[in-house]
Structures are given as C-alpha cells and as structure tokens.
Amino acid sequence: MSAGLPPAGHEEPLRLVDGRSVAVRVVGGPDDGPLVAGLFDRLSPEAMAMRFGSARRGLSEAEVRRMSAAPGPEGLGFLALARGAGGDRAVALARMDREPDAPEGEFSVAVDDAWQGVGIGTGLLERVLAHAAGCGLDGLWAGVRPGNRRMLGVFRALGGDVREMAGHDEVLVRLPVVPDDELEEAEAARFARAAAASLDPMFRPRAIAVVGASRDPAKPGGAVFRAIRRSGFPGPVYPVNPAAASVDGVPTHPSVADLPEGVDLAVVAVPAERVIEVTRQAAGRGIRAMVVLTSGFREAGPEGRALEDRLLHVARTSGIRILGPNCLGLAVTDPARPFDATFGPASPPSGRMAFASQSGGLGVGALAYCAEHGLGLSAFASMGNKADLSSNDLIAWWDQDERTRVVLLYLEGFGNPRRFARLARRVARRTPIVALKAGRGAAGRRAAGSHTAALAAGDAPTDALFALAGVVRVDTVEELFDVGQLLAGQPVPAGPRIGIVSNAGGPGILAADACDALGLVVPALSPAAVDAVRAAHPTVAGPANPVDLGAGAGAAAMAGVGEALIASGEVDAVLAVFTLLAGGDAAEAARAVQSLADGRLCVAGCMLGAPVPVPPPGAEWPVAWSEFPEVAARALARAVEAGAVRHRAPDPAPPVPGVDRAAARAVLDQAEPGAWLPPAAVEALLAAYGIPFARARIARSAADAAAAQAAIGRPVAVKLLSSTVTHKSDVGGVVLGCASPAAAGMAWWTIEGRLAARRRQGEMEGVVVQEMAPAGLDLIVGAVADPVFGPLVLAGIGGVQAELWRDRALALAPVGPRAASALWDELRGAPLLDGYRGGPRADRAALADVVMRVARLAAEQPLLAELDLNPVRALAPGSGAVVVDARARRAP
C-alpha cells in the first residue's frame, strides 16, 4: 500500500467554517506521540465513551504508538494542529488501518470537544478517503455509537452507508472511496464557505497595522503606510517601527505585541528572518490576516523555502491568513472601507472588476493601465509566492462580494488544479472568471515516450482545466481588461448572435468579419426586423445585419436602430461602431449608445477617429468602448463563452459498468516501477475496465507465430515486441494480413531481417500476433498522469501520423458522458467520424464509452503513468470500436 501515501510530516491547511484554520499533518513524526496522547487526555468522558465504549481516561502506551505510527502498509493518520499557550497542540486525529492485502480498511476519528462542529472531522476524513483511494482500497468501515449523532451526520454527508443493527450497541458505517462527483462538489462548496469566512478580516478590516512602516516614503513600508492613509480608510492605521517615534506624523508602536486590540490586518515589510516572530506576535494580539510584502522566501532557494514552510506552520496553527509573501500588496475600493495597501505608483479606481496577479511587476503595470484608462476595480490582490492565499481563496471571496461582477486572474501556475476546477465551475455560473495564463511554450513538459504523452505535453492541460472549470482564457493583458470591462458593465450574452450597427460601411463589414472568424453569428434579419430598422431610420443605407446607417447618420439614428435590434429578439448582443466624420459629435454618439445599455442585452461600443469615450466626472457608463472593431468582437466572443458556462448542464462522471478495480490494481502492482507493461499485462489491464481489445498472442519464434495464427483462426497482424522501440512501423516492425500460419511465420523472419538491416536485431524480444480488426477509422485514446494536473484523458485522430497532425482534445479525468462525446467534436477531423465525403461513419456511442472507461481507469489507478491506445479502430454505427495496439507504463 505504497501508492498515494504522503511522507510523515507532510502538512497542509484545513479551513474551518468559522473562518479559523488548523494545520493538517501526516502522523509519524518524532513529536507526534505526545501530541496524540495529549489529544485523548483532553477528551471529555462523554467523548471517550463515544470513541471507546466507556468513559476511560487517555490512551495506553501501545495505543499511542499505534495511532502515531508513520504511514505504511497498515495505514496512516492525519493530525490537526492548532497553536495553544504552550505551543502546538493536537485538536483532532483521523486514521485508516487495514490488514495486509485486505481490499477494505477501518477508519477512526477523534475531535477535541472545543473544536467540534466547525468541519475538522469532515476535512480529515476527506483526506483519509482520498489516500485510501490512492492506495487501491474499495471502502473504509467503522463502528460508531448510536448516540454519536454529530459524527453520524458527518459520515452521511460523505456518502456513507450507515446501518443501524438491531440488538447491537454500534452503528456500522461504510465510506466509499471511489471518485464521486456529488461528494467532490460538496467539498468544493465547503471550501468556498470556509475560505470566504477566513478572508473577511483581510478585505474588511476594522484597523490596519503596517509593520516596518518607514519614514522613507520610497521604501515599501513607508509607501504602503502613506498609501493606506491617502486611500481614505476610515479606521485606525498604526505604524510599527521600534527605531522611530513617529511616521508621517503618526506615533509608532515598537512591536506588534504593543498594538491595541481590534487590529484585523497587518501589512508586513520587515526582513524575512523577522516575519515569523511578527506572525507569532500577531496571533497573540488576535490579528487574523497579514499581507507580507517581504521577499527572501521560497523564491530565494532552499533556505528561503524552509523559512516559508515555518512561516506557514505558524500561520496555519494560529488561524492567520497570509497574502504573499513577496507580493505588491492588496487594495480594496469599497466606498465604505477603502484601503490601498500596495506600493505601486497608481491606485485603482473603484469599479466592478476584481483582479488577482501572481506577478507583482504585472500588477504594477495593470494598476497603471487601469488608472490611465479609467478602468475600475473592486479589489486588487498581488499573490506573490501564493504560500497561503491562492486564486482558489480569492475567487471564493469575490463570488460572494456584491461589488464584484467579474474576476480577472493572471496566473503562472496552479497549486491545486483539481480544486480550482471544482471551485471555478461553481463560481463561473454566477461570476465570470477571465484568466491570462503564462507559459504557453512547448518547453513546459518533456514527453514520457508515447503518442499520448507527446500530444498531452505543453499548454494543452491548462486548456482542458479551463474548459472544465468554465474559465474564459485570454491571450494578452489588454484582452484581459477588454473582456473584464465588458463583463463588468453588461449582462452576459445568452447566445452568439450579434447585431451590428455602424454609420460607415467598411467598419461594419470588418466587425462582421471579425465576429464570423471568432465563431460568433451575425444573423440575417427577418423582414419584420428590417421594417423596424427602416422605421427607426428611414434613410438607412443598408438595413441588413450589419446595419449601415449611412455617413450622415447621427447619434439619434444609432440609438433608434440599436433599440430596434434589441427589441427584435433576433440578437443576443449589439455592437455599435461609430466613425467620427466631419460635423459628427463623438460625445453625443457615446451617450446614445450608453442609453441602450439598460440591462436587457449586452451592448459593446467601438469608436473610430476619436479618443475612446470616458464618462464625465461622477457618471457611470456601463458600455465598454474599443478602438477597433476586431477588439470589440474579440471581447464579445469571450463574453459569449462566459454566458455558455451559465447554461451548461451538469455532467457528472458516473462509474462505468463492468469494471474490476482490484484486477487492474493487481496488474499494475506486478509491473516494475517506471516500466512499460508486457502485452499480456496491457490486455489484462484493458479487460479489467471493459475496454475492447483485438485478440493477441505473444510469439518468441517463427514457429510460435505460425501456431498463434492457427489458434486465432483469422487473418492477423504480426507486430514487433520490443521494450525499446516506441514506433514499430518506423523500423518495419509491422506485417499485416497474414491469413495462414505460414504467412505469420514468414512475417517473423521479415521483421527480424528489417531490424538486422538497421543493426537493431538485439532489440527484438518477439512478436505480437493479433487478430486483424475490421476496416474503419484509426483514432487514438490515451491517458497520462500529469505531475501538476493529475490524470488526463486524450482523444484524437490516430494511426502512424498521430503526432504529425496533433489533432487531439484533452480533458481532466474522469469525464461525464457529454464531455466524452464532446472530446471527439473538438477535433478538426471530427467530420471524418460522420462519413466525410462518403466515407464510413463511426460508432460515436462506442467511442464515447472508450473515452469514459479510459478516463475512469486513469482516475482510479494512481500506479498508471501512461496509457496509449493507438490505433483505436472506429467501426460502423452499432458495431463498436476495438483497440488494435496499446502501450501502458507504470508510475516510477
């Protein structure tokens, strides 16, 4: 039971429903015995009775040793730690234990009386279940006292089968460990609630302290202190500086420990080695949030990494949230409690866009861009090292923030991609998320040796993640804010139909071309709609869509025709393109277009020949303006993507029938770590998940090959068997259509001769004699365990040219039935599956079933590193699909 086991001492945070946090550590460290013993010593007699059946006190030495044992074949435990007066103390323990090679195990959980009801037990059990699944267990069992209603409620929430047995003093509980969509959705919801609760002190502080506030305004501590005071924050702002009596005329405090009560947020700008002590003092003063500007942590090498880990431990056990370290800061524009705790050159104007950046430098440029163009933000957060706060926490907060209409992200990496996908998918149904992800280049990941790994490398997993999460991806910073501005001020389009109105023919045509290129629809108007356009502007030059008002048209004509398009019900958004001509009035045209934006439809504007309109002081203009039609069309296309997310039906990934998880696990267990599986093992692995595979036998000689053909009794393909040759056809290692034993035996000699001619005869380990599949379309289905994104499933056009065409679609595994079908629709070659130009049609249902089974195999078998099914022969509708060739590699 080694797969999926974290090392002893591995630590991560657990957010609680009341906003606090604890540190969760894998049990097994040298100090864990006393911590476990102390937890049970503090349990009340009632809690001990619920756990052990009698109101006993404490644990025996043997029980302490067992419960604090390091991870191993018999199980593992998770310990929740919180900071007490004398240091760390254990407040909860969850374990799973099992007999050697048993398919199921036993779980147990104990929670300190003072920490019950805040989600610790649920959070620990979720981690136990995840690692039990990674170790190949089918389920976990426990006996629970009937009176322990609170814990029974936790088990039911986790999908447990709770059986009350008549005549017994225990309730039998079984928790399933297979991936479950509903339970994962529930976990994401709990995380969102806990994350949002924990960030209230950071985004809505009563008082702020600046630790390291400097008299020098050029230093970060001095710049931030002055920025907070200038921003109009209504509460106290306390400078902390032991070397100065005052900063900017405000008396200082020598240390955090000397601060008055009521400080919620500390902004820290002291040397890295002092930050941990500042955090301890902050915990003692009840401070719940910190923005750490200081660098010199994880980004600085091994010593900085160790320092950051110690900082995180103190913060987690103290319930303090940290933004950073190594960040630009935080700004909130809420009129009731605004503050700018950043040291950039510009403060963001107030607005509806929330922006989080993993790069401080990009944050500086973005804030300056927003100030220059009048783009309003509800908040700005520089994530820095993302040691604690990540984009997951921030989107959970902004989703419940009434001032935020759209979330913008600049990301350089993902801490927990699976949680990001779950959480973003929930949030994007209400609050659009637009992301710019750096690192698109092909230098991202090195392929591991199969078609699947080569095709899944690079930036493709990010696209798959965003597609699952419903995140709109953009390519540039400018596009990020173009789309953000549109979504912040306008309703999300319900569909792709765009109505275009222009006072010049050329720009209107360019707008239509751009829409068409981006997958939007510029529909022809019905006769009734054309009549309405003519009624609104009788001298219209072109009443079709795009509507050409004519060069002499003014603002009133644009407003009237725009109203006619909206009222027609034939478009989902309106793009108004105004070209300033001699005698025209750009400001009047801008006001006319603004009048159309009353919340019925999405309205976008484009102004040619004049500066982009800005609202007069005190006014709020909801329409986003662009300089060129293509820019406006691109923003509309991304807004339509955001709208599609809202209307996307749930697509849970159900278990597939006919699966033997234990058999698949046994096949992978027997393989050498990091090695490619032999053909018979690959066939057994596929059979365990019901994936159809053409009959095959291994032959070690020409006589064996002849005998194998005779046993199969049908025409066969004879293929090279080699652990060093990836692409057999490249070395002449495939002979097709051997219809007799003699032909199969001759194929052996042919392949051996071809290898000998290349001086590679020593790489031949035999041949695979395989039944020839019926004629059909050759496709590829595969899976790969990505080190960042986890298991991925791939579908594409296959055969020997799979990597040449690189026509593939990728998804995070497991997948639901709609996602499995949609993967094939994403291919450029999708028309081939539907009988392109008279060709044979493919069994779409069978192909979707293969994808679902491969995805489930990848998700449930952590020992699988790569699976490459190429080709998968797609047969006629109703005839299924069959795997012709397959490779599988065990994880190292």
mmCIF file of C-alpha atoms in Angstrom, residues 320-522:
data_model
loop_
_atom_site.group_PDB
_atom_site.id
_atom_site.type_symbol
_atom_site.label_atom_id
_atom_site.label_comp_id
_atom_site.label_asym_id
_atom_site.label_seq_id
_atom_site.Cartn_x
_atom_site.Cartn_y
_atom_site.Cartn_z
ATOM 1 C CA ILE A 320 -3.939 33.694 10.292
ATOM 2 C CA ARG A 321 -4.414 34.142 6.528
ATOM 3 C CA ILE A 322 -1.372 35.378 4.588
ATOM 4 C CA LEU A 323 -1.276 37.134 1.214
ATOM 5 C CA GLY A 324 2.210 36.708 -0.249
ATOM 6 C CA PRO A 325 4.989 36.733 0.746
ATOM 7 C CA ASN A 326 6.986 38.550 -1.940
ATOM 8 C CA CYS A 327 3.973 40.482 -3.169
ATOM 9 C CA LEU A 328 2.924 44.004 -4.162
ATOM 10 C CA GLY A 329 0.048 44.164 -1.666
ATOM 11 C CA LEU A 330 -3.726 44.454 -1.525
ATOM 12 C CA ALA A 331 -6.184 47.204 -2.462
ATOM 13 C CA VAL A 332 -9.948 47.328 -1.862
ATOM 14 C CA THR A 333 -12.145 50.112 -3.275
ATOM 15 C CA ASP A 334 -15.316 49.514 -1.235
ATOM 16 C CA PRO A 335 -16.630 53.050 -0.606
ATOM 17 C CA ALA A 336 -17.491 52.102 2.969
ATOM 18 C CA ARG A 337 -13.975 50.900 3.877
ATOM 19 C CA PRO A 338 -11.466 51.585 1.078
ATOM 20 C CA PHE A 339 -7.751 50.996 1.522
ATOM 21 C CA ASP A 340 -4.721 50.765 -0.734
ATOM 22 C CA ALA A 341 -2.039 48.623 0.882
ATOM 23 C CA THR A 342 0.193 48.472 -2.208
ATOM 24 C CA PHE A 343 3.459 50.199 -3.042
ATOM 25 C CA GLY A 344 2.861 50.632 -6.761
ATOM 26 C CA PRO A 345 2.758 54.065 -8.417
ATOM 27 C CA ALA A 346 -1.020 54.150 -9.031
ATOM 28 C CA SER A 347 -4.156 53.338 -7.051
ATOM 29 C CA PRO A 348 -7.034 51.568 -8.801
ATOM 30 C CA PRO A 349 -10.268 53.472 -9.426
ATOM 31 C CA SER A 350 -13.440 51.990 -7.943
ATOM 32 C CA GLY A 351 -15.311 49.540 -10.167
ATOM 33 C CA ARG A 352 -16.724 46.061 -10.661
ATOM 34 C CA MET A 353 -13.646 44.058 -11.725
ATOM 35 C CA ALA A 354 -11.596 42.107 -9.178
ATOM 36 C CA PHE A 355 -8.029 41.397 -10.284
ATOM 37 C CA ALA A 356 -5.517 38.949 -8.819
ATOM 38 C CA SER A 357 -1.991 38.721 -10.169
ATOM 39 C CA GLN A 358 0.723 36.208 -9.427
ATOM 40 C CA SER A 359 3.272 38.736 -10.738
ATOM 41 C CA GLY A 360 3.947 41.927 -8.807
ATOM 42 C CA GLY A 361 5.531 43.546 -11.851
ATOM 43 C CA LEU A 362 2.471 42.842 -13.962
ATOM 44 C CA GLY A 363 0.338 44.161 -11.129
ATOM 45 C CA VAL A 364 2.190 47.496 -11.218
ATOM 46 C CA GLY A 365 1.623 47.779 -14.955
ATOM 47 C CA ALA A 366 -2.013 46.698 -14.701
ATOM 48 C CA LEU A 367 -2.834 49.239 -11.977
ATOM 49 C CA ALA A 368 -1.234 51.990 -14.033
ATOM 50 C CA TYR A 369 -3.206 50.837 -17.099
ATOM 51 C CA CYS A 370 -6.467 50.894 -15.132
ATOM 52 C CA ALA A 371 -5.753 54.382 -13.780
ATOM 53 C CA GLU A 372 -4.857 55.705 -17.247
ATOM 54 C CA HIS A 373 -7.945 54.246 -18.946
ATOM 55 C CA GLY A 374 -10.401 54.780 -16.103
ATOM 56 C CA LEU A 375 -10.994 51.050 -15.578
ATOM 57 C CA GLY A 376 -12.484 50.447 -12.151
ATOM 58 C CA LEU A 377 -11.604 47.584 -9.805
ATOM 59 C CA SER A 378 -13.480 46.287 -6.790
ATOM 60 C CA ALA A 379 -10.185 44.930 -5.442
ATOM 61 C CA PHE A 380 -6.624 44.093 -6.444
ATOM 62 C CA ALA A 381 -4.553 41.318 -4.854
ATOM 63 C CA SER A 382 -0.924 40.502 -5.598
ATOM 64 C CA MET A 383 -0.495 36.806 -4.752
ATOM 65 C CA GLY A 384 3.314 36.674 -4.816
ATOM 66 C CA ASN A 385 4.507 33.232 -3.742
ATOM 67 C CA LYS A 386 0.929 32.037 -3.050
ATOM 68 C CA ALA A 387 2.220 30.440 0.136
ATOM 69 C CA ASP A 388 -1.233 30.596 1.730
ATOM 70 C CA LEU A 389 -3.787 32.625 -0.221
ATOM 71 C CA SER A 390 -4.237 31.406 -3.781
ATOM 72 C CA SER A 391 -6.609 32.126 -6.618
ATOM 73 C CA ASN A 392 -8.913 29.473 -5.114
ATOM 74 C CA ASP A 393 -9.396 31.530 -1.950
ATOM 75 C CA LEU A 394 -9.774 34.793 -3.829
ATOM 76 C CA ILE A 395 -12.435 33.642 -6.268
ATOM 77 C CA ALA A 396 -14.381 32.180 -3.322
ATOM 78 C CA TRP A 397 -14.310 35.603 -1.641
ATOM 79 C CA TRP A 398 -15.141 37.600 -4.751
ATOM 80 C CA ASP A 399 -18.018 35.286 -5.646
ATOM 81 C CA GLN A 400 -19.889 36.418 -2.532
ATOM 82 C CA ASP A 401 -18.784 40.057 -2.853
ATOM 83 C CA GLU A 402 -21.740 42.075 -4.152
ATOM 84 C CA ARG A 403 -19.450 44.705 -5.677
ATOM 85 C CA THR A 404 -17.606 42.231 -7.908
ATOM 86 C CA ARG A 405 -19.155 41.406 -11.299
ATOM 87 C CA VAL A 406 -16.163 39.648 -12.896
ATOM 88 C CA VAL A 407 -12.899 38.082 -11.640
ATOM 89 C CA LEU A 408 -9.673 38.594 -13.608
ATOM 90 C CA LEU A 409 -6.652 36.367 -12.972
ATOM 91 C CA TYR A 410 -3.037 36.425 -14.097
ATOM 92 C CA LEU A 411 -1.566 33.013 -13.282
ATOM 93 C CA GLU A 412 1.851 31.443 -13.686
ATOM 94 C CA GLY A 413 0.958 28.097 -12.112
ATOM 95 C CA PHE A 414 -1.641 26.137 -10.175
ATOM 96 C CA GLY A 415 -1.312 24.996 -6.592
ATOM 97 C CA ASN A 416 -4.337 22.679 -6.583
ATOM 98 C CA PRO A 417 -5.738 22.455 -10.146
ATOM 99 C CA ARG A 418 -8.500 19.981 -9.278
ATOM 100 C CA ARG A 419 -9.889 22.205 -6.526
ATOM 101 C CA PHE A 420 -9.532 25.213 -8.844
ATOM 102 C CA ALA A 421 -11.648 23.415 -11.458
ATOM 103 C CA ARG A 422 -14.390 22.492 -8.984
ATOM 104 C CA LEU A 423 -14.467 25.896 -7.333
ATOM 105 C CA ALA A 424 -14.230 27.928 -10.536
ATOM 106 C CA ARG A 425 -17.018 25.887 -12.104
ATOM 107 C CA ARG A 426 -19.297 26.797 -9.188
ATOM 108 C CA VAL A 427 -18.313 30.459 -9.243
ATOM 109 C CA ALA A 428 -18.437 30.920 -13.036
ATOM 110 C CA ARG A 429 -22.155 30.088 -13.081
ATOM 111 C CA ARG A 430 -22.705 33.423 -11.303
ATOM 112 C CA THR A 431 -19.494 35.436 -11.584
ATOM 113 C CA PRO A 432 -17.480 35.161 -14.826
ATOM 114 C CA ILE A 433 -13.792 34.309 -14.437
ATOM 115 C CA VAL A 434 -11.318 35.509 -17.092
ATOM 116 C CA ALA A 435 -7.721 34.272 -16.919
ATOM 117 C CA LEU A 436 -4.391 35.010 -18.553
ATOM 118 C CA LYS A 437 -2.089 32.033 -18.013
ATOM 119 C CA ALA A 438 1.626 32.456 -18.703
ATOM 120 C CA GLY A 439 3.847 29.653 -20.016
ATOM 121 C CA ARG A 440 2.220 28.593 -23.280
ATOM 122 C CA GLY A 441 5.524 27.497 -24.828
ATOM 123 C CA ALA A 442 6.356 23.940 -25.810
ATOM 124 C CA ALA A 443 9.182 23.843 -23.264
ATOM 125 C CA GLY A 444 6.680 23.098 -20.498
ATOM 126 C CA ARG A 445 6.901 19.328 -20.084
ATOM 127 C CA ARG A 446 9.018 16.621 -21.626
ATOM 128 C CA ALA A 447 7.054 13.766 -23.173
ATOM 129 C CA ALA A 448 7.465 10.398 -21.478
ATOM 130 C CA GLY A 449 7.722 8.250 -24.600
ATOM 131 C CA SER A 450 4.237 7.597 -26.025
ATOM 132 C CA HIS A 451 1.943 9.278 -28.531
ATOM 133 C CA THR A 452 -0.351 10.248 -25.679
ATOM 134 C CA ALA A 453 2.365 11.888 -23.586
ATOM 135 C CA ALA A 454 3.687 13.786 -26.600
ATOM 136 C CA LEU A 455 0.242 15.074 -27.545
ATOM 137 C CA ALA A 456 -0.668 15.983 -23.956
ATOM 138 C CA ALA A 457 2.525 17.974 -23.324
ATOM 139 C CA GLY A 458 2.835 21.745 -23.231
ATOM 140 C CA ASP A 459 -0.129 24.018 -22.652
ATOM 141 C CA ALA A 460 -2.927 21.559 -23.514
ATOM 142 C CA PRO A 461 -3.690 20.592 -19.873
ATOM 143 C CA THR A 462 -4.323 24.243 -18.994
ATOM 144 C CA ASP A 463 -6.869 24.500 -21.803
ATOM 145 C CA ALA A 464 -8.519 21.312 -20.538
ATOM 146 C CA LEU A 465 -8.618 22.658 -16.988
ATOM 147 C CA PHE A 466 -10.168 25.956 -18.050
ATOM 148 C CA ALA A 467 -12.695 24.165 -20.249
ATOM 149 C CA LEU A 468 -13.806 22.013 -17.309
ATOM 150 C CA ALA A 469 -13.862 24.980 -14.948
ATOM 151 C CA GLY A 470 -15.725 27.323 -17.285
ATOM 152 C CA VAL A 471 -12.901 29.876 -17.163
ATOM 153 C CA VAL A 472 -12.565 32.216 -20.147
ATOM 154 C CA ARG A 473 -8.962 32.214 -21.338
ATOM 155 C CA VAL A 474 -7.374 35.248 -22.997
ATOM 156 C CA ASP A 475 -4.003 35.776 -24.645
ATOM 157 C CA THR A 476 -2.865 39.272 -23.609
ATOM 158 C CA VAL A 477 -3.151 41.686 -20.688
ATOM 159 C CA GLU A 478 -5.039 44.116 -22.907
ATOM 160 C CA GLU A 479 -7.575 41.442 -23.802
ATOM 161 C CA LEU A 480 -7.915 40.536 -20.122
ATOM 162 C CA PHE A 481 -9.117 44.050 -19.319
ATOM 163 C CA ASP A 482 -11.144 44.421 -22.531
ATOM 164 C CA VAL A 483 -13.181 41.355 -21.634
ATOM 165 C CA GLY A 484 -13.292 42.290 -17.965
ATOM 166 C CA GLN A 485 -14.621 45.758 -18.713
ATOM 167 C CA LEU A 486 -17.359 44.349 -20.964
ATOM 168 C CA LEU A 487 -18.491 41.754 -18.411
ATOM 169 C CA ALA A 488 -18.284 44.210 -15.513
ATOM 170 C CA GLY A 489 -20.759 46.583 -17.101
ATOM 171 C CA GLN A 490 -23.025 44.401 -19.226
ATOM 172 C CA PRO A 491 -25.198 41.308 -18.862
ATOM 173 C CA VAL A 492 -23.605 38.092 -20.074
ATOM 174 C CA PRO A 493 -24.832 37.266 -23.603
ATOM 175 C CA ALA A 494 -27.328 34.408 -23.757
ATOM 176 C CA GLY A 495 -26.028 33.278 -27.150
ATOM 177 C CA PRO A 496 -23.675 34.055 -30.050
ATOM 178 C CA ARG A 497 -25.984 36.212 -32.235
ATOM 179 C CA ILE A 498 -24.523 39.698 -32.720
ATOM 180 C CA GLY A 499 -26.377 42.689 -34.141
ATOM 181 C CA ILE A 500 -24.051 45.308 -35.666
ATOM 182 C CA VAL A 501 -24.973 48.915 -36.291
ATOM 183 C CA SER A 502 -22.500 51.326 -37.911
ATOM 184 C CA ASN A 503 -22.502 54.736 -39.529
ATOM 185 C CA ALA A 504 -19.854 53.650 -42.053
ATOM 186 C CA GLY A 505 -19.960 50.578 -44.268
ATOM 187 C CA GLY A 506 -16.306 49.470 -44.026
ATOM 188 C CA PRO A 507 -16.016 49.282 -40.231
ATOM 189 C CA GLY A 508 -19.353 47.450 -40.073
ATOM 190 C CA ILE A 509 -18.096 44.859 -42.543
ATOM 191 C CA LEU A 510 -14.838 44.469 -40.596
ATOM 192 C CA ALA A 511 -16.844 43.937 -37.419
ATOM 193 C CA ALA A 512 -18.937 41.250 -39.137
ATOM 194 C CA ASP A 513 -15.815 39.528 -40.489
ATOM 195 C CA ALA A 514 -14.219 39.551 -37.042
ATOM 196 C CA CYS A 515 -17.351 38.095 -35.460
ATOM 197 C CA ASP A 516 -17.508 35.348 -38.050
ATOM 198 C CA ALA A 517 -13.824 34.464 -37.567
ATOM 199 C CA LEU A 518 -14.356 34.193 -33.817
ATOM 200 C CA GLY A 519 -17.297 31.791 -34.088
ATOM 201 C CA LEU A 520 -19.981 34.392 -33.474
ATOM 202 C CA VAL A 521 -23.093 34.638 -35.628
ATOM 203 C CA VAL A 522 -24.169 37.788 -37.487
#
